[in-house]
Amino acid sequence: MYLINSVQVEKKDFIIPVENMGVWRGDGVFEAIKIHDGYPFAIDLHIERLARSCSKVFFENIDYEKIKDDIIFIANEHEDGYVRTLILRSEQNSHDIFCFYQPPISISQEFSLQTQKAFWQSGGDYDLESTFNIGTKSTSYGMNISHTRAAEQDGFTDALLVNKDEIILEGPTFTFGWINNNKIYVPDLKLGILDSITRKYLIKFGVEKKLTVLEDRIKISDLDEIDACFVLSTAKHAVPVFKINEIEYSDHDLITEIQNVFTEQIRTERTN
Ligand SMILES: Cc1ncc(COP(=O)(O)O)c(C=O)c1O
């Protein structure tokens, strides 16, 4: 199912000119929403982040209610998979909104990660209020994907991005979390990482579901001290990492617990 500016089109017409700024400058923003039996999980948080991203990159006059309706419309037609929404700057300095269904993708159930310095990643102590475009979910993903490819070439599932001081940031398309002494940790947002929806949920679970979830920082040199670690995203509700570089990890009950809490959360939200 394909929509351009809320109008349904055939796949053959779901196209944009190369001159579109989204194509040659990555001048756009996007969201990916997971469908669970026709239900678009966390849609309001995704719409909120989309609106934040739009305002950070100066897209104006966007009808978010309409986008939400489009996402629900597509999601309702499918059991599983994703709805993707992209807003791209057109040649005339206006924008177009693309919304489409993406079938389920196969995701490794065990991750091996290779740490890689992401020179272009902020990774500093940024003030979230005054650094205007920090955390934008922009379509400029070329650098992220190059890290994934480099890690794959070395036989790893994906990359784990670190800053110049070797502090762990995030994956090219996921949040990283680690477990130590039965506490769950995620990196803090001042590092410039994406304000991930599933990370937000995990922190909320820390408040509501008796998990201990803390924000902290960890360096490559500390990775052999932790008990377990996992990747987290809209597509991956906590997948265990069994290896980072040469360090091996086992699965952990708390990772299963996080998965269960997500499943329960989705069930509760669907029935409300
Ligand atoms: C760079 C990056 N970090 C984290 C995430 C996880 O974000 P979310 O939980 O909103 O899917 C993503 C998801 O695409 C991402 O691209």
XYZ file of C-alpha atoms and ligand atoms in Angstrom:
288
model
C 0.000 0.000 0.000
C 1.505 3.338 -1.081
C 0.398 6.877 -0.243
C 1.822 10.160 -1.477
C 0.430 13.144 0.433
C -2.398 10.865 1.631
C -3.382 9.826 -1.901
C -3.169 6.116 -2.625
C -1.059 5.309 -5.688
C 0.144 2.219 -7.522
C 3.648 0.951 -6.740
C 4.788 2.056 -10.226
C 3.794 5.629 -9.363
C 5.416 5.628 -5.931
C 8.464 7.499 -7.209
C 10.320 10.789 -6.788
C 12.607 12.700 -9.129
C 16.353 12.497 -8.522
C 16.293 16.298 -8.128
C 14.313 15.818 -4.904
C 16.458 17.160 -2.032
C 15.688 14.026 -0.071
C 17.583 12.013 -2.695
C 20.757 14.001 -3.187
C 21.041 15.746 0.168
C 19.255 13.347 2.508
C 17.058 16.354 3.341
C 14.169 14.592 4.959
C 12.902 12.904 8.094
C 11.246 9.572 8.697
C 9.606 7.156 11.106
C 9.169 3.379 11.066
C 6.294 1.931 13.049
C 5.864 -1.732 13.858
C 2.491 -3.375 13.149
C 1.193 -5.943 15.637
C -1.994 -7.618 14.361
C -3.087 -4.458 12.600
C -2.086 -2.216 15.496
C 0.646 0.426 14.990
C 2.586 0.226 18.257
C 3.501 3.515 19.965
C 1.997 5.577 17.177
C 1.592 8.702 19.300
C 5.238 8.692 20.342
C 6.271 8.193 16.720
C 4.085 11.081 15.584
C 5.504 13.274 18.353
C 9.063 12.445 17.290
C 8.165 13.031 13.635
C 6.840 16.489 14.548
C 10.034 17.222 16.531
C 12.210 16.074 13.639
C 10.224 18.208 11.178
C 10.555 21.307 13.274
C 14.325 20.704 13.697
C 14.863 20.595 9.924
C 12.352 23.361 9.132
C 9.436 21.527 7.586
C 6.280 23.541 8.187
C 2.522 23.204 7.765
C 2.315 19.478 8.222
C -0.949 17.864 9.224
C 0.169 15.249 11.755
C -3.378 14.044 12.436
C -3.671 13.155 8.780
C -0.352 11.317 8.829
C -1.530 9.418 11.886
C -4.749 8.452 10.088
C -2.724 7.260 7.085
C -0.492 5.124 9.294
C -3.491 3.576 11.057
C -5.171 2.966 7.698
C -2.148 1.048 6.381
C -1.514 -0.792 9.655
C -5.127 -1.958 9.905
C -4.694 -3.827 6.636
C -1.784 -5.961 7.881
C -0.993 -8.502 10.579
C 2.693 -7.793 10.757
C 5.418 -5.629 9.224
C 5.994 -1.890 9.347
C 4.549 1.377 8.200
C 7.220 3.782 7.016
C 6.611 7.496 6.702
C 9.093 9.783 4.977
C 8.854 13.527 4.577
C 11.238 14.729 1.880
C 12.112 18.217 0.663
C 10.963 18.646 -2.902
C 12.659 20.723 -5.575
C 10.418 23.703 -4.913
C 11.512 23.836 -1.264
C 8.190 22.350 -0.330
C 7.785 18.804 0.949
C 6.034 15.557 0.105
C 4.844 12.894 2.505
C 5.350 9.250 1.584
C 3.723 6.502 3.572
C 4.042 2.817 2.749
C 3.787 -0.709 4.034
C 6.975 -2.694 4.492
C 6.591 -6.471 4.962
C 8.303 -8.113 7.965
C 12.068 -8.300 7.680
C 14.178 -11.142 8.954
C 16.173 -10.134 12.012
C 19.044 -12.049 13.513
C 18.076 -13.430 16.915
C 21.653 -13.140 18.130
C 23.862 -10.184 17.444
C 27.603 -9.900 17.183
C 28.846 -6.319 17.160
C 32.055 -4.674 16.077
C 32.929 -1.356 17.722
C 33.666 1.359 15.185
C 34.512 5.020 15.660
C 31.815 7.146 14.152
C 33.704 10.373 13.431
C 30.571 12.139 12.206
C 28.535 11.208 15.296
C 28.273 13.990 17.824
C 29.059 11.904 20.885
C 29.711 14.894 23.129
C 28.089 16.570 26.080
C 25.480 18.441 24.155
C 22.807 20.591 25.685
C 19.629 19.064 24.249
C 17.745 22.354 24.313
C 20.275 24.604 22.605
C 21.690 22.148 20.044
C 18.776 22.619 17.747
C 18.914 19.616 15.461
C 20.252 16.977 17.855
C 18.298 13.701 17.774
C 16.584 14.381 14.441
C 15.430 11.169 12.780
C 16.784 12.312 9.469
C 16.953 10.333 6.237
C 20.723 11.049 6.064
C 21.659 7.470 6.940
C 24.495 6.843 4.502
C 27.176 6.943 7.226
C 25.222 4.627 9.535
C 24.748 2.089 6.794
C 28.434 2.245 5.814
C 29.267 1.126 9.371
C 26.840 -1.783 9.099
C 28.466 -2.851 5.845
C 31.991 -2.560 7.261
C 31.013 -4.734 10.247
C 29.336 -7.294 7.968
C 32.479 -7.505 5.869
C 34.400 -8.485 9.008
C 31.840 -11.202 9.824
C 29.793 -9.334 12.458
C 26.025 -8.826 12.461
C 26.386 -5.071 12.828
C 28.483 -2.172 14.100
C 28.464 -0.572 17.536
C 29.265 3.106 17.161
C 31.595 4.827 19.620
C 32.796 8.415 19.904
C 36.373 9.639 19.834
C 36.773 8.811 23.541
C 35.528 5.272 22.862
C 32.253 5.840 24.704
C 29.506 3.591 23.320
C 26.793 5.547 21.508
C 24.324 3.342 19.609
C 24.113 1.015 16.632
C 23.569 2.287 13.075
C 19.855 1.420 13.444
C 19.386 0.509 17.097
C 19.849 1.501 20.718
C 22.386 -0.396 22.798
C 21.738 -1.533 26.357
C 23.777 -3.447 28.901
C 23.174 -5.328 32.131
C 25.276 -5.361 35.235
C 24.342 -6.708 38.675
C 20.706 -7.058 37.578
C 20.444 -3.429 36.556
C 19.736 -2.349 32.992
C 21.642 0.559 31.453
C 21.280 2.694 28.327
C 23.535 5.543 27.126
C 22.309 9.072 27.900
C 20.837 11.342 25.249
C 23.431 14.085 25.751
C 25.755 11.872 23.738
C 23.716 12.942 20.723
C 22.145 9.535 20.110
C 18.622 9.156 18.765
C 15.808 9.582 21.279
C 14.667 6.058 20.512
C 11.037 5.149 21.176
C 11.901 1.687 22.506
C 14.595 3.223 24.764
C 11.922 5.604 26.074
C 9.661 2.608 26.778
C 12.459 0.753 28.517
C 13.022 3.719 30.847
C 9.255 3.874 31.456
C 9.276 0.137 32.279
C 11.947 0.980 34.824
C 9.463 3.241 36.538
C 6.324 1.120 36.115
C 7.385 -2.528 35.942
C 9.940 -2.916 38.718
C 12.936 -3.164 36.392
C 15.902 -1.018 37.300
C 16.773 1.025 34.225
C 19.455 3.702 34.418
C 21.153 6.072 32.000
C 24.918 5.876 32.058
C 28.027 5.768 29.874
C 30.282 2.884 29.087
C 33.587 2.718 27.229
C 34.984 -0.065 25.068
C 37.482 -0.799 27.844
C 34.595 -1.494 30.281
C 32.849 -3.989 28.019
C 34.517 -7.019 29.596
C 33.081 -6.037 32.986
C 29.389 -6.269 32.059
C 27.130 -9.309 32.502
C 25.155 -9.083 29.245
C 24.047 -6.682 26.557
C 21.332 -6.302 23.956
C 20.128 -4.262 21.007
C 16.801 -2.504 21.019
C 14.663 -0.826 18.359
C 11.199 -0.698 16.867
C 12.154 -3.795 14.862
C 14.001 -5.529 17.726
C 12.458 -5.572 21.167
C 15.657 -6.596 22.933
C 17.831 -9.068 21.057
C 20.792 -10.515 22.981
C 24.320 -9.681 21.851
C 26.590 -12.703 22.096
C 29.811 -11.017 21.081
C 31.381 -7.557 20.919
C 34.744 -7.610 19.167
C 36.404 -10.608 20.884
C 34.364 -10.492 24.125
C 31.652 -13.124 24.453
C 28.370 -12.809 26.352
C 25.599 -15.165 27.400
C 21.902 -14.498 27.267
C 20.406 -13.078 30.470
C 17.006 -13.517 32.161
C 16.551 -9.768 32.171
C 16.694 -9.669 28.364
C 13.828 -12.195 28.230
C 12.058 -10.105 30.865
C 12.407 -6.969 28.693
C 10.958 -8.882 25.706
C 8.037 -10.076 27.843
C 7.342 -6.601 29.141
C 7.243 -5.255 25.572
C 4.808 -8.012 24.550
C 2.610 -7.223 27.535
C 2.770 -3.476 26.833
C 1.688 -3.980 23.209
C -1.205 -6.205 24.347
C -2.344 -3.611 26.892
C -2.140 -0.711 24.454
C -4.019 -2.631 21.754
C -6.911 -3.450 24.029
C -7.217 0.108 25.417
C 20.465 5.376 14.978
C 19.324 4.713 15.639
N 19.319 4.605 16.985
C 18.303 3.999 17.641
C 17.217 3.474 16.945
C 16.069 2.841 17.684
O 15.003 3.746 17.663
P 13.491 3.266 17.890
O 13.443 2.636 19.237
O 12.721 4.534 17.852
O 13.170 2.330 16.788
C 17.171 3.585 15.555
C 16.028 3.054 14.806
O 15.943 3.122 13.613
C 18.238 4.216 14.893
O 18.233 4.336 13.564
